[in-house]
Amino acid sequence: MAISLPDARQLSDEVLEALRLRALRGCELGFTEADVAAMLGVSQETVSHWWTAYATGGLDAIPSARTGRPVGTGRTLSDEQARHIQNQIDHQSPEELGIPSPLWSRRAVRDLIRQEFSIAMPVRTVGEYLRRWGYTAKRPRRHARQQDPEEVRRWLEETYPAIEKRAAEQGAAIYWCDETGVAADEHPRYGYARKGCPATMEVPDTHIRMNQISAISNAGTVRFMTYKGSMDGALFTVFLGRLLRTVTRKILLIVDRLKAHEKRTVANWVEAHKDRIEVIPMPARTPELNPDEYLNNDLKGNVNEAGLPANKEDLRSRMQRFMRRLFFAPKHVMNYFLHPCVQYAAGT
C-alpha cells in the first residue's frame, strides 16, 4: 500500500524549514531533484528553486516565506471545463493545439488550461486533476513523423484483415519478419546500486556487433538466422529458403520497407516459389506495428544479462541461445502480440 504524504502547504513553518534542509542534503548526496521531491512530497519546481538559491547564496538565500495562494483558494475547473480538457487530451496532441510539447505532460496540460479558460493553475494541481481523471504517466510509444496516417489506417482496417482472410482460405501461415543489430554493450534495462550512485558497467574496448533476421507467428513459432555485415537481397533469399524448409504450409511473410526486401533478385526468387511464399510490405516507417520488433527489444534487453561478450562469436552464441529458448516457449512469443500496437495481429 502506497503511503500518502500530507500537502506540504499545510505543514508548519518549522516542518517546512526541516524539509528544505533535507531537500538540500539530498541534492548534495547526488539524488535527482525529482527523487527528492517525490520522497518529501513537494514539487520538483520547489526543490529546484531551493537548490538554485542555495547554490547561489547559501542557506541565507533560501526563501523562508510561504508563496502562492492559501490552500483552498483559487479558481478551479467546472465539470464542463474538465470534460472539455479531457476531450482535448484524448483526441489531439499538444502540438496540434499550438502547445510546444511532444507529449501531454503536466506543464502541457497547464498551458492548455490557461489557453482555453485563462486559468493559471499550479503544475501540482494539474497533476491532481490528471490523477482524478484517471490519467497516469507512461513511457511513450514512438512512431516516425514521416508515417502516412492514411496508409496506416488502410493497413489496419483493410489490408491486414484481407491478408488474414486470404491466409484462412489458403491454409497459409502469417509470419512477421524483421532484422536487428545487437552490440556487445547491450545491457539489462536496470541495475541496482547504492542510493546516490549510478549503476555502472565495463564495456568492451572494441565495437563488437552481430546482426539477426527473424520471423514469428501469432501461434508462437519463431525462426531466425544470425549474420555479419549488412542485409542484402542475396542474404535475404537465403533466409527465405531456410524458412521454407522448416515451415510446411504456405507462408505470407510481412516485412518492412528495407531496400534488401525490394531487390529484383528477391522478387525473382519469390516469383519462382510463389506457390509456397508471398512477401508483403508493411506501411513505411511503422516499426511499432511489427510484432517482431518487440522480440528484438526483448533480445537486446536480455542477451548480455550474464555479462558482456568477449568477441563476436561469443555474442553470436548468446543471441542463438536466447532465440533457441524461444523455440520451447511459444507462449512467450505469443506475448509479443499483446502489445497495444500489435494486438490487431494477435488473431482470435
Coordinates of C-alpha atoms in Angstrom, one line a residue:
M1 CA 0.0 0.0 0.0
A2 CA 1.4 3.4 -1.0
I3 CA 2.0 5.9 1.7
S4 CA 0.1 9.2 1.2
L5 CA 2.1 12.3 2.2
P6 CA 0.3 15.4 3.6
D7 CA 0.1 18.5 1.4
A8 CA 3.3 20.5 2.2
R9 CA 1.4 23.7 2.2
Q10 CA -0.4 22.5 5.3
L11 CA 2.8 21.9 7.3
S12 CA 4.1 24.3 9.9
D13 CA 6.9 26.7 9.2
E14 CA 9.2 24.7 11.4
V15 CA 8.5 21.5 9.5
L16 CA 8.9 23.2 6.1
E17 CA 12.3 24.5 7.2
A18 CA 13.3 20.9 8.1
L19 CA 12.1 19.8 4.7
R20 CA 14.2 22.4 2.9
L21 CA 17.3 21.3 4.7
R22 CA 16.6 17.6 3.9
A23 CA 16.0 18.5 0.3
L24 CA 19.3 20.3 0.0
R25 CA 21.1 17.4 1.7
G26 CA 19.6 15.0 -0.7
C27 CA 20.7 17.1 -3.7
E28 CA 24.2 17.3 -2.2
L29 CA 24.3 13.5 -1.9
G30 CA 23.6 13.1 -5.6
F31 CA 19.8 12.4 -5.6
T32 CA 18.0 14.0 -8.5
E33 CA 15.6 16.9 -7.8
A34 CA 12.7 14.6 -9.0
D35 CA 13.7 11.9 -6.5
V36 CA 14.0 14.4 -3.6
A37 CA 10.6 16.0 -4.5
A38 CA 8.9 12.6 -4.6
M39 CA 10.4 11.5 -1.2
L40 CA 9.5 14.7 0.5
G41 CA 6.1 15.3 -1.0
V42 CA 6.8 18.6 -2.7
S43 CA 7.0 19.7 -6.3
Q44 CA 10.2 19.3 -8.4
E45 CA 10.0 23.0 -9.1
T46 CA 10.1 23.8 -5.4
V47 CA 13.2 21.6 -4.9
S48 CA 14.9 23.2 -7.9
H49 CA 14.1 26.7 -6.6
W50 CA 15.6 25.8 -3.2
W51 CA 18.7 24.2 -4.7
T52 CA 19.3 27.1 -7.1
A53 CA 19.0 29.6 -4.3
Y54 CA 21.3 27.6 -2.0
A55 CA 23.9 27.1 -4.8
T56 CA 23.9 30.8 -5.5
G57 CA 23.9 32.4 -2.0
G58 CA 24.0 29.6 0.6
L59 CA 21.4 29.0 3.3
D60 CA 20.6 32.7 3.8
A61 CA 19.4 32.9 0.2
I62 CA 16.7 30.2 0.6
P63 CA 13.3 31.8 0.8
S64 CA 11.5 31.0 4.1
A65 CA 8.3 32.9 3.5
R66 CA 5.3 31.0 2.1
T67 CA 4.4 31.7 -1.5
G68 CA 1.4 31.1 -3.7
R69 CA -2.3 31.2 -2.8
P70 CA -3.6 29.9 0.5
V71 CA -4.8 26.3 0.5
G72 CA -8.4 26.0 -0.7
T73 CA -8.5 29.3 -2.6
G74 CA -8.2 30.0 -6.3
R75 CA -10.4 29.2 -9.3
T76 CA -10.9 25.5 -10.2
L77 CA -12.4 23.9 -13.3
S78 CA -16.1 23.3 -13.6
D79 CA -17.3 19.9 -14.6
E80 CA -17.9 21.2 -18.2
Q81 CA -14.4 22.6 -18.4
A82 CA -12.9 19.4 -17.1
R83 CA -14.7 17.4 -19.7
H84 CA -13.5 19.8 -22.4
I85 CA -9.9 19.4 -21.3
Q86 CA -10.1 15.6 -21.1
N87 CA -11.6 15.5 -24.6
Q88 CA -8.7 17.6 -26.0
I89 CA -6.1 15.4 -24.3
D90 CA -7.8 12.2 -25.6
H91 CA -8.1 13.3 -29.2
Q92 CA -5.4 15.8 -30.0
S93 CA -1.7 16.2 -29.4
P94 CA -0.2 19.3 -27.7
E95 CA 1.4 20.4 -31.0
E96 CA -2.0 20.3 -32.8
L97 CA -3.3 22.7 -30.2
G98 CA -0.3 25.1 -30.5
I99 CA 1.4 23.9 -27.3
P100 CA 5.1 23.3 -27.7
S101 CA 5.4 19.8 -26.2
P102 CA 5.6 16.4 -27.9
L103 CA 3.6 14.7 -25.1
W104 CA 0.8 15.6 -22.7
S105 CA 2.9 16.5 -19.6
R106 CA 1.6 18.3 -16.5
R107 CA 3.0 21.5 -17.9
A108 CA 1.5 21.0 -21.3
V109 CA -2.0 20.4 -19.7
R110 CA -1.4 23.5 -17.5
D111 CA -0.7 25.5 -20.7
L112 CA -3.9 24.1 -22.3
I113 CA -6.0 25.1 -19.3
R114 CA -4.5 28.6 -19.5
Q115 CA -5.1 28.8 -23.2
E116 CA -8.7 27.5 -23.1
F117 CA -10.0 29.2 -20.0
S118 CA -7.4 31.8 -18.9
I119 CA -6.9 29.9 -15.6
A120 CA -3.4 29.9 -14.1
M121 CA -3.2 26.6 -12.3
P122 CA -0.1 25.3 -10.5
V123 CA 1.6 22.2 -12.0
R124 CA 0.9 20.2 -8.9
T125 CA -2.8 21.0 -9.0
V126 CA -2.8 19.9 -12.7
G127 CA -1.3 16.6 -11.6
E128 CA -4.1 16.2 -9.0
Y129 CA -6.7 16.7 -11.7
L130 CA -5.0 14.2 -14.0
R131 CA -4.9 11.6 -11.3
R132 CA -8.6 12.3 -10.5
W133 CA -9.5 11.9 -14.2
G134 CA -7.6 8.5 -14.4
Y135 CA -4.5 9.6 -16.3
T136 CA -1.1 8.1 -15.4
A137 CA 2.4 8.9 -16.7
K138 CA 3.5 6.3 -19.3
R139 CA 6.6 5.7 -21.4
P140 CA 5.6 6.9 -24.9
R141 CA 5.1 4.8 -27.9
R142 CA 7.2 6.1 -30.8
H143 CA 6.3 6.5 -34.4
A144 CA 8.0 8.4 -37.2
R145 CA 6.8 11.8 -38.2
Q146 CA 7.0 10.6 -41.9
Q147 CA 4.3 8.0 -41.4
D148 CA 1.3 8.3 -43.7
P149 CA -1.7 8.2 -41.4
E150 CA -4.0 7.2 -44.3
E151 CA -1.6 4.3 -45.3
V152 CA -1.6 3.1 -41.6
R153 CA -5.4 3.3 -41.5
R154 CA -5.8 1.3 -44.6
W155 CA -3.3 -1.3 -43.3
L156 CA -5.1 -1.8 -40.0
E157 CA -8.7 -1.6 -41.4
E158 CA -8.4 -3.1 -44.9
T159 CA -5.1 -4.6 -45.9
Y160 CA -4.3 -6.7 -42.9
P161 CA -7.8 -8.1 -42.5
A162 CA -7.7 -9.1 -46.2
I163 CA -4.4 -10.9 -45.5
E164 CA -5.9 -12.8 -42.6
K165 CA -8.9 -13.8 -44.8
R166 CA -6.6 -15.0 -47.6
A167 CA -4.5 -16.9 -45.2
A168 CA -7.6 -18.7 -43.9
E169 CA -8.8 -19.5 -47.4
Q170 CA -5.4 -20.8 -48.5
G171 CA -4.4 -22.6 -45.3
A172 CA -1.4 -20.3 -45.1
A173 CA 0.6 -19.2 -42.1
I174 CA 1.3 -15.5 -41.5
Y175 CA 4.8 -14.6 -40.3
W176 CA 6.2 -11.3 -39.4
C177 CA 9.9 -10.6 -40.3
D178 CA 12.4 -8.1 -39.1
E179 CA 16.2 -7.5 -38.9
T180 CA 18.1 -6.1 -35.9
G181 CA 21.7 -5.4 -34.8
V182 CA 22.9 -6.4 -31.4
A183 CA 26.0 -4.7 -29.9
A184 CA 28.4 -6.1 -27.3
D185 CA 27.4 -3.3 -24.9
E186 CA 23.7 -4.1 -25.0
H187 CA 22.8 -4.4 -21.3
P188 CA 20.0 -5.2 -19.0
R189 CA 17.5 -2.4 -18.6
Y190 CA 18.1 -1.9 -14.9
G191 CA 20.9 -2.4 -12.4
Y192 CA 20.9 -1.9 -8.6
A193 CA 23.4 0.5 -6.9
R194 CA 23.5 2.4 -3.7
K195 CA 21.3 5.5 -3.5
G196 CA 23.0 8.5 -5.0
C197 CA 25.4 6.2 -7.0
P198 CA 24.8 5.3 -10.6
A199 CA 24.8 1.7 -11.8
T200 CA 27.9 1.3 -13.9
M201 CA 29.4 -1.4 -16.1
E202 CA 32.6 -2.0 -18.0
V203 CA 32.2 -2.2 -21.8
P204 CA 34.4 -3.8 -24.4
D205 CA 37.2 -1.6 -25.9
T206 CA 36.3 -2.6 -29.5
H207 CA 33.0 -2.3 -31.2
I208 CA 31.5 -5.8 -31.4
R209 CA 28.3 -6.3 -33.3
M210 CA 26.2 -9.1 -34.7
N211 CA 23.0 -9.0 -36.8
Q212 CA 19.9 -11.2 -36.9
I213 CA 16.9 -11.7 -39.1
S214 CA 13.9 -13.4 -37.5
A215 CA 10.3 -14.3 -38.3
I216 CA 7.5 -15.1 -35.8
S217 CA 3.8 -16.1 -36.0
N218 CA 1.0 -15.4 -33.6
A219 CA 0.9 -19.2 -32.9
G220 CA 4.2 -18.7 -31.1
T221 CA 6.6 -20.1 -33.7
V222 CA 9.9 -18.4 -34.3
R223 CA 12.7 -18.8 -37.0
F224 CA 15.9 -16.9 -37.1
M225 CA 19.4 -16.5 -38.7
T226 CA 22.4 -14.6 -37.4
Y227 CA 24.8 -12.9 -39.9
K228 CA 27.7 -10.5 -40.1
G229 CA 27.6 -7.4 -42.3
S230 CA 24.6 -5.8 -43.9
M231 CA 21.5 -7.4 -45.2
D232 CA 21.2 -7.6 -49.0
G233 CA 19.0 -9.3 -51.5
A234 CA 21.1 -12.5 -51.7
L235 CA 21.2 -12.9 -47.9
F236 CA 17.5 -12.3 -47.6
T237 CA 16.7 -15.1 -50.1
V238 CA 19.0 -17.4 -48.1
F239 CA 16.8 -16.8 -45.1
L240 CA 13.6 -17.3 -47.2
G241 CA 14.9 -20.6 -48.4
R242 CA 15.6 -21.8 -44.8
L243 CA 12.2 -20.6 -43.8
L244 CA 10.5 -22.7 -46.5
R245 CA 12.5 -25.8 -45.4
T246 CA 11.1 -25.6 -41.8
V247 CA 7.5 -24.5 -42.5
T248 CA 5.3 -26.9 -44.4
R249 CA 2.4 -24.5 -45.0
K250 CA 2.4 -21.7 -47.5
I251 CA 3.8 -18.5 -45.9
L252 CA 2.5 -15.0 -46.1
L253 CA 5.6 -13.1 -44.9
I254 CA 5.1 -9.5 -43.8
V255 CA 8.2 -7.3 -43.9
D256 CA 9.2 -3.7 -43.6
R257 CA 10.4 -1.5 -46.5
L258 CA 14.1 -2.3 -46.1
K259 CA 15.8 -2.0 -49.6
A260 CA 17.1 -5.5 -49.4
H261 CA 13.5 -6.8 -49.4
E262 CA 12.7 -5.0 -52.6
K263 CA 15.7 -6.1 -54.7
R264 CA 15.0 -7.6 -58.1
T265 CA 16.8 -10.8 -57.1
V266 CA 14.3 -11.2 -54.2
A267 CA 11.3 -10.6 -56.5
N268 CA 12.5 -13.2 -58.9
W269 CA 13.1 -15.7 -56.2
V270 CA 9.7 -15.2 -54.6
E271 CA 8.1 -15.4 -58.1
A272 CA 9.8 -18.8 -58.6
H273 CA 8.4 -20.0 -55.2
K274 CA 5.0 -18.2 -55.3
D275 CA 3.1 -21.4 -54.5
R276 CA 5.0 -21.5 -51.2
I277 CA 5.6 -17.9 -50.1
E278 CA 4.4 -14.3 -50.6
V279 CA 6.3 -11.3 -49.3
I280 CA 4.0 -8.5 -48.3
P281 CA 5.4 -5.0 -47.4
M282 CA 4.1 -3.0 -44.4
P283 CA 3.4 0.7 -44.5
A284 CA 6.6 2.8 -44.5
R285 CA 8.2 3.7 -41.2
T286 CA 5.9 1.7 -38.9
P287 CA 8.1 -0.5 -36.7
E288 CA 5.7 -0.3 -33.8
L289 CA 3.1 -2.2 -36.0
N290 CA 5.5 -5.2 -36.4
P291 CA 5.3 -7.8 -33.6
D292 CA 8.9 -9.0 -34.4
E293 CA 10.1 -5.5 -33.3
Y294 CA 9.2 -6.5 -29.7
L295 CA 11.2 -9.7 -29.9
N296 CA 14.1 -7.6 -30.9
N297 CA 13.7 -5.4 -27.9
D298 CA 13.5 -8.4 -25.7
L299 CA 16.6 -9.9 -27.2
K300 CA 18.6 -6.7 -26.6
G301 CA 17.4 -6.3 -23.1
N302 CA 18.4 -9.9 -22.1
V303 CA 21.2 -11.2 -24.3
N304 CA 24.0 -9.9 -22.1
E305 CA 22.4 -10.4 -18.8
A306 CA 25.1 -12.8 -17.7
G307 CA 27.9 -10.4 -18.6
L308 CA 29.3 -8.7 -21.7
P309 CA 30.7 -10.9 -24.5
A310 CA 34.4 -11.0 -25.3
N311 CA 34.1 -11.2 -29.1
K312 CA 31.7 -11.6 -32.0
E313 CA 31.4 -15.3 -31.7
D314 CA 30.6 -15.1 -28.0
L315 CA 27.9 -12.5 -28.9
R316 CA 26.5 -14.7 -31.6
S317 CA 26.3 -17.7 -29.2
R318 CA 24.4 -15.6 -26.7
M319 CA 21.9 -14.5 -29.3
Q320 CA 21.4 -18.0 -30.5
R321 CA 20.9 -19.4 -27.0
F322 CA 18.2 -16.7 -26.4
M323 CA 16.4 -17.4 -29.6
R324 CA 16.6 -21.2 -29.2
R325 CA 14.9 -20.9 -25.8
L326 CA 12.0 -19.2 -27.6
F327 CA 11.5 -22.4 -29.7
F328 CA 10.3 -24.0 -26.5
A329 CA 8.4 -21.0 -25.2
P330 CA 5.6 -20.4 -27.7
K331 CA 3.5 -18.5 -25.1
H332 CA 6.4 -16.1 -24.6
V333 CA 6.5 -15.4 -28.3
M334 CA 2.7 -15.0 -28.4
N335 CA 3.0 -12.4 -25.7
Y336 CA 4.8 -10.1 -28.1
F337 CA 1.4 -9.8 -29.9
L338 CA -0.2 -8.4 -26.7
H339 CA 1.5 -5.0 -27.0
P340 CA -1.3 -2.5 -27.8
C341 CA 0.3 -1.5 -31.1
V342 CA 0.2 -5.1 -32.5
Q343 CA -2.9 -6.6 -30.9
Y344 CA -4.5 -6.3 -34.3
A345 CA -2.2 -9.2 -35.4
A346 CA -2.8 -11.5 -32.4
G347 CA -5.6 -13.4 -34.2
T348 CA -8.5 -15.0 -32.4

